[in-house]
XYZ file of C-alpha atoms in Angstrom:
688
model
C 0.000 0.000 0.000
C 2.820 2.414 0.881
C 4.530 1.819 -2.455
C 1.275 2.450 -4.313
C 0.656 5.750 -2.518
C 4.192 7.125 -2.873
C 3.722 8.647 -6.388
C 0.356 10.069 -5.309
C 1.890 11.610 -2.196
C 4.647 13.241 -4.236
C 2.056 14.609 -6.631
C -0.117 15.985 -3.817
C 2.929 17.658 -2.319
C 3.737 19.221 -5.675
C 0.128 20.352 -6.137
C 0.192 21.975 -2.681
C 3.053 24.199 -3.790
C 1.357 25.221 -7.030
C -0.820 28.079 -5.731
C 2.254 30.031 -4.682
C 4.043 29.842 -8.032
C 1.429 28.841 -10.644
C -0.739 30.888 -12.934
C -3.954 29.482 -14.413
C -3.967 29.925 -18.173
C -7.068 27.820 -18.935
C -10.051 26.875 -16.802
C -12.665 24.561 -18.283
C -15.824 22.712 -17.365
C -16.755 19.821 -19.602
C -19.810 17.642 -19.511
C -20.942 14.650 -21.513
C -24.139 12.628 -21.717
C -24.697 9.411 -23.624
C -27.970 7.518 -23.720
C -28.664 4.397 -25.754
C -31.817 2.350 -26.127
C -32.225 -0.759 -28.228
C -34.558 -3.667 -28.842
C -33.330 -6.650 -30.831
C -35.031 -9.902 -31.681
C -34.515 -12.717 -34.152
C -36.512 -15.686 -35.371
C -35.151 -18.964 -36.711
C -37.656 -21.207 -38.516
C -40.538 -19.344 -36.836
C -39.057 -19.725 -33.334
C -37.808 -16.603 -31.571
C -34.124 -17.194 -30.793
C -33.290 -13.721 -29.495
C -35.328 -11.269 -27.445
C -33.265 -8.465 -25.939
C -33.705 -4.859 -24.883
C -31.476 -2.403 -23.058
C -31.259 1.193 -21.875
C -27.875 2.672 -20.968
C -27.028 6.065 -19.502
C -23.678 7.710 -18.912
C -23.227 11.236 -17.538
C -19.981 12.936 -16.612
C -18.750 16.389 -15.613
C -15.081 17.349 -15.303
C -13.553 20.604 -14.046
C -10.080 21.290 -15.427
C -7.331 23.817 -14.853
C -4.151 24.191 -16.908
C -1.402 26.666 -16.365
C 2.261 27.499 -16.150
C 4.633 27.528 -13.207
C 6.611 30.702 -12.540
C 5.406 32.287 -15.731
C 6.433 29.308 -17.820
C 10.008 29.279 -16.514
C 9.293 26.486 -14.032
C 7.097 24.167 -16.115
C 3.412 23.413 -16.693
C 0.588 21.628 -14.896
C -2.762 20.033 -15.766
C -5.326 19.330 -13.008
C -8.791 17.803 -13.495
C -11.523 16.624 -11.153
C -14.929 15.200 -12.029
C -17.517 12.498 -11.571
C -19.102 9.886 -13.818
C -22.425 8.087 -13.290
C -23.574 5.042 -15.244
C -26.806 3.117 -15.443
C -27.692 -0.090 -17.264
C -31.084 -1.775 -17.463
C -31.225 -4.773 -19.785
C -33.243 -7.892 -20.508
C -31.530 -10.648 -22.486
C -33.769 -13.651 -23.182
C -35.526 -13.192 -19.834
C -32.361 -12.523 -17.804
C -32.594 -9.034 -16.331
C -29.673 -6.800 -15.318
C -29.931 -3.528 -13.366
C -26.726 -1.638 -12.546
C -26.289 1.888 -11.115
C -22.753 2.984 -10.287
C -20.453 5.981 -10.291
C -16.799 6.854 -9.983
C -14.528 9.837 -9.439
C -12.481 11.049 -12.401
C -9.280 12.939 -11.734
C -5.934 13.836 -13.216
C -2.881 15.445 -11.730
C -0.018 16.119 -14.133
C 2.850 18.384 -13.148
C 6.015 18.988 -15.152
C 8.851 20.865 -13.446
C 11.208 22.152 -16.135
C 13.225 24.973 -14.544
C 15.016 26.977 -17.188
C 18.785 26.933 -16.955
C 18.933 23.812 -14.754
C 19.853 20.401 -16.230
C 16.912 18.368 -14.924
C 13.214 17.808 -15.541
C 10.647 16.091 -13.307
C 7.277 14.770 -14.428
C 4.770 13.640 -11.772
C 1.396 12.209 -12.698
C -1.516 10.322 -11.205
C -4.853 9.847 -12.909
C -7.976 7.790 -13.289
C -9.726 9.208 -16.351
C -10.807 5.762 -17.539
C -14.370 6.014 -18.806
C -16.720 3.146 -18.122
C -17.842 1.059 -21.085
C -20.846 -1.161 -21.706
C -20.337 -4.752 -22.813
C -22.160 -6.360 -25.722
C -23.535 -9.887 -25.639
C -22.276 -12.240 -28.340
C -25.193 -13.130 -30.627
C -23.299 -14.918 -33.394
C -23.076 -12.906 -36.607
C -26.474 -11.199 -36.531
C -25.265 -7.840 -35.251
C -21.653 -7.971 -36.340
C -20.660 -5.369 -38.959
C -19.344 -6.406 -42.355
C -16.366 -4.650 -43.998
C -18.656 -2.795 -46.414
C -20.955 -1.369 -43.724
C -21.059 2.407 -43.427
C -22.032 2.152 -39.757
C -21.506 -0.104 -36.764
C -24.534 -1.562 -35.000
C -24.198 -2.525 -31.377
C -25.253 -5.862 -29.996
C -27.411 -6.177 -26.860
C -25.822 -4.463 -23.842
C -25.723 -6.740 -20.821
C -22.847 -5.621 -18.591
C -20.544 -2.792 -17.574
C -16.788 -2.408 -17.181
C -16.148 0.043 -14.374
C -14.000 0.246 -11.295
C -10.612 1.736 -10.569
C -8.030 2.200 -13.323
C -5.320 4.177 -11.589
C -2.159 5.186 -13.448
C 0.547 7.010 -11.526
C 4.273 7.518 -11.640
C 7.157 9.885 -12.172
C 9.923 10.612 -14.656
C 13.241 12.251 -13.798
C 15.678 13.341 -16.497
C 19.062 14.740 -15.481
C 21.495 16.179 -18.005
C 21.203 17.818 -21.394
C 21.389 16.264 -24.827
C 24.878 17.329 -25.944
C 26.512 17.590 -22.513
C 27.736 21.152 -23.175
C 26.704 23.042 -20.032
C 26.861 26.775 -19.531
C 27.502 28.878 -16.454
C 29.771 28.801 -13.452
C 29.364 25.091 -12.691
C 29.659 23.753 -16.226
C 32.906 21.866 -15.547
C 31.439 20.097 -12.536
C 28.171 19.268 -14.295
C 29.993 17.901 -17.330
C 31.409 15.093 -15.162
C 27.976 13.774 -14.217
C 26.329 11.176 -16.446
C 23.029 11.795 -18.147
C 20.306 9.976 -16.247
C 16.715 8.852 -16.789
C 14.537 7.344 -14.045
C 11.011 6.391 -15.143
C 8.467 4.710 -12.890
C 4.878 3.843 -13.762
C 2.316 1.871 -11.801
C -1.104 0.751 -13.043
C -3.705 -0.474 -10.545
C -6.935 -1.982 -11.884
C -9.739 -3.044 -9.570
C -13.140 -3.953 -11.011
C -14.711 -6.788 -9.037
C -18.401 -6.281 -9.825
C -18.164 -6.845 -13.566
C -19.030 -10.139 -15.263
C -15.335 -10.216 -16.202
C -13.748 -9.049 -12.920
C -10.228 -7.629 -12.901
C -7.842 -6.931 -10.063
C -4.167 -6.591 -10.929
C -1.168 -4.293 -10.645
C 1.561 -3.606 -13.200
C 4.826 -1.859 -12.401
C 7.383 -0.545 -14.858
C 10.712 0.860 -13.717
C 13.415 2.124 -16.052
C 16.840 3.349 -14.999
C 18.950 4.544 -17.912
C 22.326 6.230 -17.692
C 24.684 7.666 -20.312
C 28.082 6.774 -18.883
C 30.063 7.698 -22.010
C 29.344 9.811 -25.041
C 27.413 7.108 -26.915
C 27.243 4.265 -24.404
C 24.006 3.809 -22.493
C 23.253 1.492 -19.579
C 19.655 0.304 -19.106
C 17.969 -1.418 -16.209
C 14.263 -2.123 -16.664
C 11.926 -3.968 -14.332
C 8.383 -5.162 -15.011
C 6.126 -6.734 -12.396
C 2.638 -8.120 -12.882
C 0.506 -9.159 -9.911
C -2.895 -10.720 -10.564
C -4.801 -10.843 -7.281
C -7.572 -12.994 -8.754
C -5.275 -15.496 -10.487
C -1.893 -15.564 -8.698
C -0.545 -18.162 -11.146
C -0.257 -15.331 -13.695
C 2.156 -13.323 -11.516
C 5.235 -12.481 -13.537
C 8.535 -10.627 -13.051
C 10.951 -9.561 -15.761
C 14.295 -7.767 -15.512
C 16.289 -6.360 -18.412
C 19.895 -5.209 -18.479
C 21.308 -3.588 -21.593
C 24.487 -1.729 -22.397
C 25.369 -0.261 -25.757
C 24.402 2.345 -28.297
C 20.660 2.329 -27.593
C 19.442 5.550 -25.998
C 16.821 6.137 -23.279
C 13.994 6.175 -25.875
C 15.106 2.734 -27.179
C 16.335 4.229 -30.451
C 19.558 2.885 -31.910
C 22.461 5.313 -32.169
C 25.324 5.026 -34.657
C 28.981 5.831 -34.033
C 31.099 7.255 -36.864
C 34.380 5.356 -36.888
C 35.382 7.213 -40.036
C 33.534 9.443 -42.459
C 32.267 6.321 -44.270
C 32.000 3.604 -41.596
C 29.347 3.506 -38.866
C 28.868 0.897 -36.152
C 26.294 0.207 -33.468
C 26.590 -2.459 -30.778
C 24.708 -3.556 -27.690
C 24.395 -6.487 -25.330
C 21.441 -7.443 -23.180
C 20.443 -9.870 -20.439
C 16.794 -10.673 -19.659
C 15.355 -12.811 -16.897
C 11.692 -13.598 -16.403
C 9.873 -15.927 -14.089
C 6.380 -16.850 -12.982
C 6.316 -16.908 -9.215
C 4.118 -20.025 -9.014
C 5.690 -22.013 -11.844
C 9.462 -22.351 -11.835
C 9.394 -24.352 -15.091
C 8.290 -21.240 -16.992
C 11.315 -19.184 -15.955
C 13.145 -17.610 -18.886
C 16.696 -16.383 -19.322
C 18.078 -14.696 -22.396
C 21.298 -13.093 -23.644
C 21.397 -10.938 -26.777
C 24.426 -9.429 -28.507
C 24.144 -7.236 -31.608
C 26.911 -5.793 -33.751
C 25.771 -3.705 -36.705
C 27.947 -1.926 -39.233
C 27.449 0.072 -42.422
C 29.955 1.359 -44.948
C 29.295 3.782 -47.801
C 31.737 4.683 -50.546
C 31.202 6.438 -53.835
C 30.905 3.207 -55.844
C 29.893 0.576 -53.281
C 27.898 0.071 -50.069
C 27.994 -2.638 -47.393
C 25.823 -3.510 -44.396
C 26.120 -6.221 -41.778
C 23.688 -6.954 -38.937
C 25.252 -9.658 -36.769
C 23.166 -11.091 -33.928
C 23.618 -13.745 -31.276
C 20.976 -14.881 -28.791
C 21.024 -17.486 -26.081
C 17.760 -18.205 -24.269
C 16.359 -20.787 -21.896
C 12.602 -21.183 -22.082
C 10.261 -24.048 -21.124
C 13.209 -26.321 -20.391
C 14.870 -25.776 -23.775
C 18.208 -24.049 -24.322
C 18.439 -22.402 -27.732
C 21.392 -20.552 -29.237
C 21.116 -18.700 -32.545
C 23.987 -16.981 -34.353
C 23.314 -15.115 -37.574
C 25.966 -13.285 -39.619
C 24.565 -11.576 -42.728
C 26.553 -9.417 -45.152
C 25.096 -7.329 -47.976
C 27.245 -5.688 -50.637
C 26.117 -3.529 -53.538
C 28.074 -1.402 -55.948
C 28.718 -0.082 -59.429
C 31.706 -1.260 -61.449
C 30.905 1.339 -64.134
C 27.932 3.155 -65.645
C 27.188 -0.033 -67.562
C 27.682 -2.579 -64.776
C 26.212 -2.954 -61.309
C 26.592 -5.831 -58.879
C 25.039 -7.225 -55.683
C 26.293 -9.833 -53.241
C 24.635 -11.421 -50.225
C 26.012 -13.813 -47.630
C 24.202 -15.356 -44.650
C 25.690 -17.667 -42.068
C 23.246 -19.078 -39.525
C 23.671 -21.522 -36.664
C 20.748 -22.784 -34.585
C 21.289 -25.139 -31.633
C 18.517 -26.583 -29.414
C 19.101 -28.607 -26.249
C 16.351 -30.098 -24.078
C 17.756 -29.790 -20.557
C 15.732 -32.625 -19.013
C 16.825 -35.321 -21.472
C 20.043 -33.871 -22.883
C 18.688 -34.333 -26.428
C 20.173 -31.782 -28.796
C 19.259 -30.666 -32.319
C 21.370 -28.513 -34.617
C 20.899 -26.646 -37.859
C 23.750 -24.885 -39.682
C 23.323 -22.960 -42.916
C 25.701 -21.095 -45.220
C 24.156 -19.197 -48.121
C 25.598 -16.864 -50.742
C 24.106 -15.191 -53.807
C 25.386 -12.752 -56.413
C 23.935 -10.818 -59.332
C 25.526 -8.630 -61.983
C 23.543 -6.197 -64.155
C 25.248 -5.710 -67.535
C 24.603 -3.132 -70.270
C 22.488 -0.910 -68.021
C 22.674 1.975 -70.493
C 21.626 -0.182 -73.431
C 18.193 -1.149 -74.639
C 18.479 -4.700 -73.253
C 19.881 -5.497 -69.805
C 21.420 -8.887 -69.037
C 21.805 -10.064 -65.445
C 23.688 -13.316 -64.658
C 23.009 -14.675 -61.184
C 24.281 -17.470 -58.963
C 23.278 -18.929 -55.593
C 24.817 -21.600 -53.377
C 23.770 -23.075 -50.037
C 25.103 -25.708 -47.666
C 22.919 -26.977 -44.846
C 23.672 -29.427 -42.070
C 22.101 -30.681 -38.869
C 19.077 -32.600 -37.679
C 16.462 -30.775 -39.787
C 17.727 -32.048 -43.105
C 21.190 -31.677 -44.574
C 22.448 -31.162 -48.072
C 23.436 -28.539 -50.602
C 21.859 -26.570 -53.419
C 23.352 -24.584 -56.298
C 21.464 -22.382 -58.749
C 22.850 -20.538 -61.765
C 20.908 -18.590 -64.334
C 20.310 -15.251 -65.937
C 17.628 -12.643 -66.558
C 17.282 -10.347 -69.544
C 14.789 -7.536 -69.978
C 14.273 -4.342 -71.933
C 15.343 -1.014 -70.489
C 12.164 0.950 -69.802
C 13.841 4.326 -69.940
C 13.834 3.973 -73.742
C 10.044 3.426 -73.679
C 10.189 0.348 -75.952
C 7.164 -0.665 -77.995
C 7.436 -4.205 -76.592
C 8.403 -4.751 -72.954
C 10.272 -8.078 -72.847
C 11.455 -10.240 -69.981
C 13.159 -13.630 -70.029
C 14.908 -15.800 -67.453
C 16.450 -19.252 -67.234
C 17.949 -21.115 -64.279
C 19.297 -24.552 -63.428
C 19.232 -25.784 -59.836
C 20.843 -28.803 -58.272
C 19.625 -30.268 -54.920
C 21.316 -33.096 -53.079
C 21.335 -34.392 -49.524
C 18.993 -36.098 -47.063
C 15.760 -34.537 -45.795
C 13.930 -35.004 -42.519
C 11.995 -37.948 -43.973
C 15.211 -39.832 -44.668
C 14.738 -39.616 -48.450
C 18.039 -39.224 -50.288
C 17.693 -36.170 -52.510
C 19.307 -36.013 -55.924
C 17.306 -33.582 -58.020
C 17.823 -31.323 -61.029
C 15.397 -28.491 -61.741
C 15.222 -26.221 -64.766
C 13.029 -23.154 -64.926
C 12.398 -20.887 -67.918
C 10.126 -17.861 -67.975
C 9.235 -15.325 -70.643
C 6.924 -12.323 -70.822
C 5.992 -9.849 -73.530
C 3.841 -6.779 -73.038
C 2.852 -3.944 -75.346
C 0.539 -0.961 -75.402
C -2.159 -0.518 -78.026
C -2.866 3.165 -78.123
C -2.722 5.168 -74.925
C -5.157 3.152 -72.808
C -4.877 -0.553 -73.702
C -2.137 -2.933 -72.554
C -1.936 -6.572 -73.620
C 0.582 -9.192 -72.652
C 1.426 -12.871 -72.485
C 3.528 -14.871 -70.061
C 4.856 -18.409 -70.248
C 6.735 -20.448 -67.655
C 8.169 -23.971 -67.893
C 9.465 -26.018 -64.977
C 11.136 -29.389 -65.447
C 12.621 -31.489 -62.680
C 13.965 -35.003 -62.450
C 15.226 -37.173 -59.590
C 14.240 -37.464 -55.929
C 13.412 -34.325 -53.940
C 12.810 -33.400 -50.308
C 12.759 -29.598 -49.996
C 14.142 -29.741 -46.426
C 17.696 -30.064 -47.771
C 17.846 -26.258 -48.229
C 16.384 -23.215 -46.479
C 17.104 -20.294 -48.815
C 17.096 -21.914 -52.255
C 13.594 -23.289 -52.677
C 12.343 -25.572 -55.451
C 9.155 -24.835 -57.415
C 8.591 -28.350 -58.761
C 6.650 -29.370 -55.644
C 4.376 -26.320 -55.305
C 1.415 -27.730 -57.244
C -1.013 -25.834 -59.429
C -1.889 -22.176 -58.916
C -5.118 -22.733 -56.925
C -4.765 -26.385 -55.985
C -5.217 -27.864 -52.530
C -2.779 -30.703 -53.150
C 0.939 -30.404 -53.899
C 3.506 -33.214 -53.945
C 5.597 -32.997 -50.787
C 8.137 -35.566 -51.967
C 9.108 -36.248 -55.569
C 10.629 -39.406 -57.008
C 10.658 -39.197 -60.781
C 10.030 -36.494 -63.388
C 7.975 -33.334 -62.965
C 6.844 -31.027 -65.745
C 4.779 -27.899 -65.272
C 3.641 -25.351 -67.826
C 1.878 -22.101 -66.869
C 0.504 -19.865 -69.625
C -1.066 -16.480 -69.043
C -2.686 -13.989 -71.389
C -4.032 -10.677 -70.138
C -5.395 -7.386 -71.334
C -6.017 -4.155 -69.462
C -7.878 -1.015 -70.399
C -7.126 2.057 -68.255
C -8.770 5.439 -68.545
C -8.850 8.324 -66.117
C -11.301 6.710 -63.677
C -11.879 3.296 -65.229
C -9.674 0.204 -64.968
C -10.783 -2.980 -66.737
C -8.604 -6.113 -66.683
C -9.179 -9.609 -68.086
C -6.833 -12.546 -67.543
C -6.723 -16.184 -68.678
C -4.369 -18.740 -67.092
C -3.789 -22.330 -68.131
C -1.744 -24.405 -65.699
C -0.617 -27.977 -66.486
C 1.227 -30.301 -64.113
C 2.624 -33.773 -64.684
C 4.130 -35.411 -61.590
C 4.765 -39.029 -60.580
C 1.351 -40.647 -60.200
C -0.503 -37.426 -60.919
C -1.422 -35.445 -64.019
C -3.836 -32.507 -63.857
C -4.535 -29.121 -65.343
C -6.383 -25.984 -64.394
C -7.994 -23.082 -66.239
C -8.499 -19.704 -64.531
C -10.519 -16.870 -66.051
C -10.461 -13.660 -64.049
C -11.997 -10.257 -64.652
C -11.910 -7.037 -62.648
C -13.648 -3.750 -63.338
C -13.149 -0.685 -61.173
C -14.632 2.769 -61.641
C -13.614 5.387 -59.110
C -15.246 8.797 -59.107
C -15.443 11.353 -56.346
C -19.041 10.509 -55.459
C -19.396 7.028 -56.976
C -17.362 3.835 -56.707
C -17.929 0.527 -58.493
C -15.729 -2.542 -58.076
C -16.604 -5.875 -59.726
C -14.497 -9.030 -59.547
C -15.239 -12.387 -61.172
C -13.251 -15.608 -61.281
C -13.983 -18.961 -62.888
C -11.701 -21.886 -62.048
C -11.964 -25.266 -63.739
C -9.990 -28.323 -62.588
C -7.187 -28.942 -60.190
C -9.046 -29.439 -56.886
C -9.785 -25.776 -56.250
C -9.782 -24.081 -52.888
C -11.299 -20.636 -53.367
C -10.657 -17.227 -51.897
C -13.101 -14.897 -50.184
C -15.381 -14.423 -53.172
C -18.331 -16.025 -51.424
C -18.039 -13.882 -48.326
C -19.773 -14.585 -45.029
C -22.999 -13.092 -43.761
C -25.609 -13.818 -41.100
C -25.386 -17.598 -41.571
C -21.677 -17.500 -40.707
C -20.635 -19.701 -43.630
C -17.097 -20.064 -44.927
C -17.402 -21.639 -48.355
C -13.868 -20.623 -49.307
C -12.500 -23.672 -47.441
C -14.507 -26.152 -49.548
C -12.745 -28.094 -52.286
C -14.356 -28.418 -55.719
C -13.501 -29.135 -59.348
C -15.205 -26.004 -60.637
C -15.687 -22.672 -58.879
C -17.348 -19.426 -59.910
C -16.900 -16.415 -57.647
C -18.281 -12.942 -58.155
C -18.301 -9.792 -56.013
C -19.883 -6.444 -56.828
C -19.411 -3.441 -54.543
C -21.104 -0.101 -55.191
C -20.817 3.115 -53.233
C -22.606 6.431 -53.711
C -21.642 9.508 -51.651
C -22.879 12.658 -53.411
C -22.564 14.766 -50.259
C -21.160 14.286 -46.797
C -24.703 13.713 -45.534
C -25.474 10.694 -47.761
C -23.649 7.370 -47.723
C -25.224 4.529 -49.739
C -23.564 1.157 -50.348
C -24.437 -2.153 -51.977
C -22.489 -5.418 -52.008
C -23.502 -8.631 -53.806
C -21.506 -11.871 -53.527
C -22.112 -15.076 -55.430
C -20.174 -18.315 -54.955
C -20.868 -21.516 -56.911
C -18.929 -24.750 -56.452
C -19.233 -28.089 -58.191
C -17.508 -31.292 -57.149
C -17.922 -35.036 -56.976
C -20.524 -34.698 -54.198
C -22.726 -32.257 -56.100
C -22.910 -28.491 -56.402
C -23.472 -25.685 -53.899
C -24.369 -22.024 -54.270
C -24.200 -19.062 -51.949
C -25.890 -15.679 -52.437
C -25.198 -12.726 -50.165
C -26.579 -9.226 -50.648
C -25.980 -6.325 -48.247
C -27.452 -2.857 -48.768
C -27.019 -0.031 -46.288
C -27.882 3.641 -46.309
C -26.911 6.413 -43.939
C -28.046 10.009 -43.701
C -26.307 12.496 -41.383
C -27.470 15.859 -40.037
C -24.870 18.545 -39.411
C -24.941 21.766 -37.455
C -22.738 24.787 -38.047
C -21.760 26.781 -34.987
C -18.346 28.056 -35.878
C -17.347 24.444 -36.582
C -19.237 21.941 -38.720
C -20.278 19.087 -36.411
C -22.421 15.990 -36.853
C -25.650 16.363 -34.924
C -27.496 13.124 -35.732
C -27.542 10.210 -38.151
C -30.113 7.717 -39.405
C -29.007 4.365 -40.802
C -30.736 1.482 -42.550
C -29.343 -1.909 -43.480
C -30.895 -4.811 -45.382
C -29.274 -8.257 -45.733
C -30.348 -11.300 -47.686
C -28.456 -14.591 -47.728
C -29.239 -17.932 -49.328
C -27.089 -21.052 -49.217
C -27.782 -24.338 -51.015
C -25.532 -27.167 -49.878
C -24.230 -30.006 -52.065
C -26.717 -32.439 -50.544
C -29.606 -30.148 -51.512
C -30.547 -28.501 -48.195
C -31.197 -24.740 -48.237
C -30.683 -22.045 -45.621
C -31.937 -18.468 -45.943
C -31.685 -15.381 -43.772
C -33.237 -11.912 -44.082
C -32.264 -9.024 -41.795
C -33.598 -5.461 -41.725
C -31.893 -3.012 -39.375
C -32.939 0.552 -38.522
C -30.791 2.651 -36.217
C -30.293 6.256 -35.192
C -27.762 8.264 -33.217
C -28.100 11.722 -31.728
C -25.076 13.737 -30.586
C -26.143 16.638 -28.334
C -24.125 19.821 -28.050
C -21.097 19.479 -25.832
C -21.070 21.474 -22.592
C -17.903 23.303 -21.490
């Protein structure tokens, strides 16, 4: 109790001194009133499944005073005092609730910032947490959809109230650059810069349906003991008086070039090399469960170098942590290089070394994973009309999560767009070799070739057409766990397929063809795309056709967006085209051989007072078990009333929403739902 009252006592002492030195710049009186009444009912197959009504009231009045201390030379203060009263009367399916309660609202915030002295003190204590009413979960009936122009509340059945006290203090000693002025500047320059920050949050709400009673403490002690070297000590404590098993303590120690605001600082070794380094130690434990104690070390060494014709960055990290009885050590050493050999030639290089070690302390069982990866790319003829870019990648992996090696070499060639060519061309070819043993024990010996080409051209100023072709051919045995950075594409399956071969033993051939056209005007974008995907794998041969269309018209007061997709073959798993409404369906997870999805969204907003929207979704699926269809239509309209009294402000709003949903399952059963919603909100004039 004494520790909880200490920040409040300091604040009260500071407030007692204010009348002698403070001047009130602003005095205010603010009041607020919120009343809500609702009746909601629902019927399912002629049987009333929901019958709810509620009436909520919330009134508050707060007196505030802001001002300066010693004419602004000593700091500022903000004091507030008020009261809030809440009432809830509800009936939810025959269960009545009647709550009347109130609470004191207050804030004390004092900042002492004496001019000319190298320290600042911030004292605060407040409970301005406004009470909130809780909604009852009634499935999806009163949940808003993404296209709604308004949010409709569910039945109110409870109240979150109680004490939410936040108090603490912040002390900052020293100035940013350390260059003091005055008679004592030499003495002050020898003192380190210091930050002490303490915050305590006390929450006590025992009468709610979801009672809370806990305390959180945060303490930060940060010192600048050298020009760029900071020392941090941070403590966090959580005490849950209703569930002591959640009690938790965490301590953090950190030293390095991370300042008191947790922003990384960089040290200039030379005019072109910068470094930043830090090391940290973290301990955490649950007081009633020693097995969940955690311990962690972190070391970071970052460096950047910039020259006229090349740049380099390296972000080296090491972490060692013990958590849930497992010791894990991770070392990662990345290096990125980029430069220009000439105006015609640019190059990039990347290297990553990673080591991951896991040890289960109870059994002594250890697991390791070591990876070395390097890649390079050179862009040739950058000033010409066609750019050629050879590339190479290599990876070696070892340990208990698959071991092996992978090498990829290839090239890319594409037209230089700065010449605005009539035909935009792109082509690439690569050969990849995988070998090793995966986690399944399968010996991997696999060759993969990948070729891709694309051509695109403009017809006039508004029409773009293009075609794209990709071939993938692989042979041998493959388990993708033999490499982490170089990934195969032979085992990814078709574009929208639910099934992909996880292991390959034999030959794989995949061909993906795409043709598209796009018409773009000032406000209209119309795109049509056709994709044919063919896959031949050991024991499996399938193909898939995708036809996709999108039309979007965007005007200041009108918006139309239509999307359609037809997929044939390949064991389709769809996207979100069918949507989900009152019935709470999720047809996008169903697998079918043929799928048709369509979504139309319309919006009309001629003025700020009118907001009209319409969304129609249709989802049709056909498979071996039959066909299913899903219709969903949502229309909503909102009209707002504004008042002008120096400032334009919303006074009231009326909203209407109509929903219709129909779902026919593959076995022939049908579900329908119709919802009509009328709602209104009134915002009275605020009182000061």
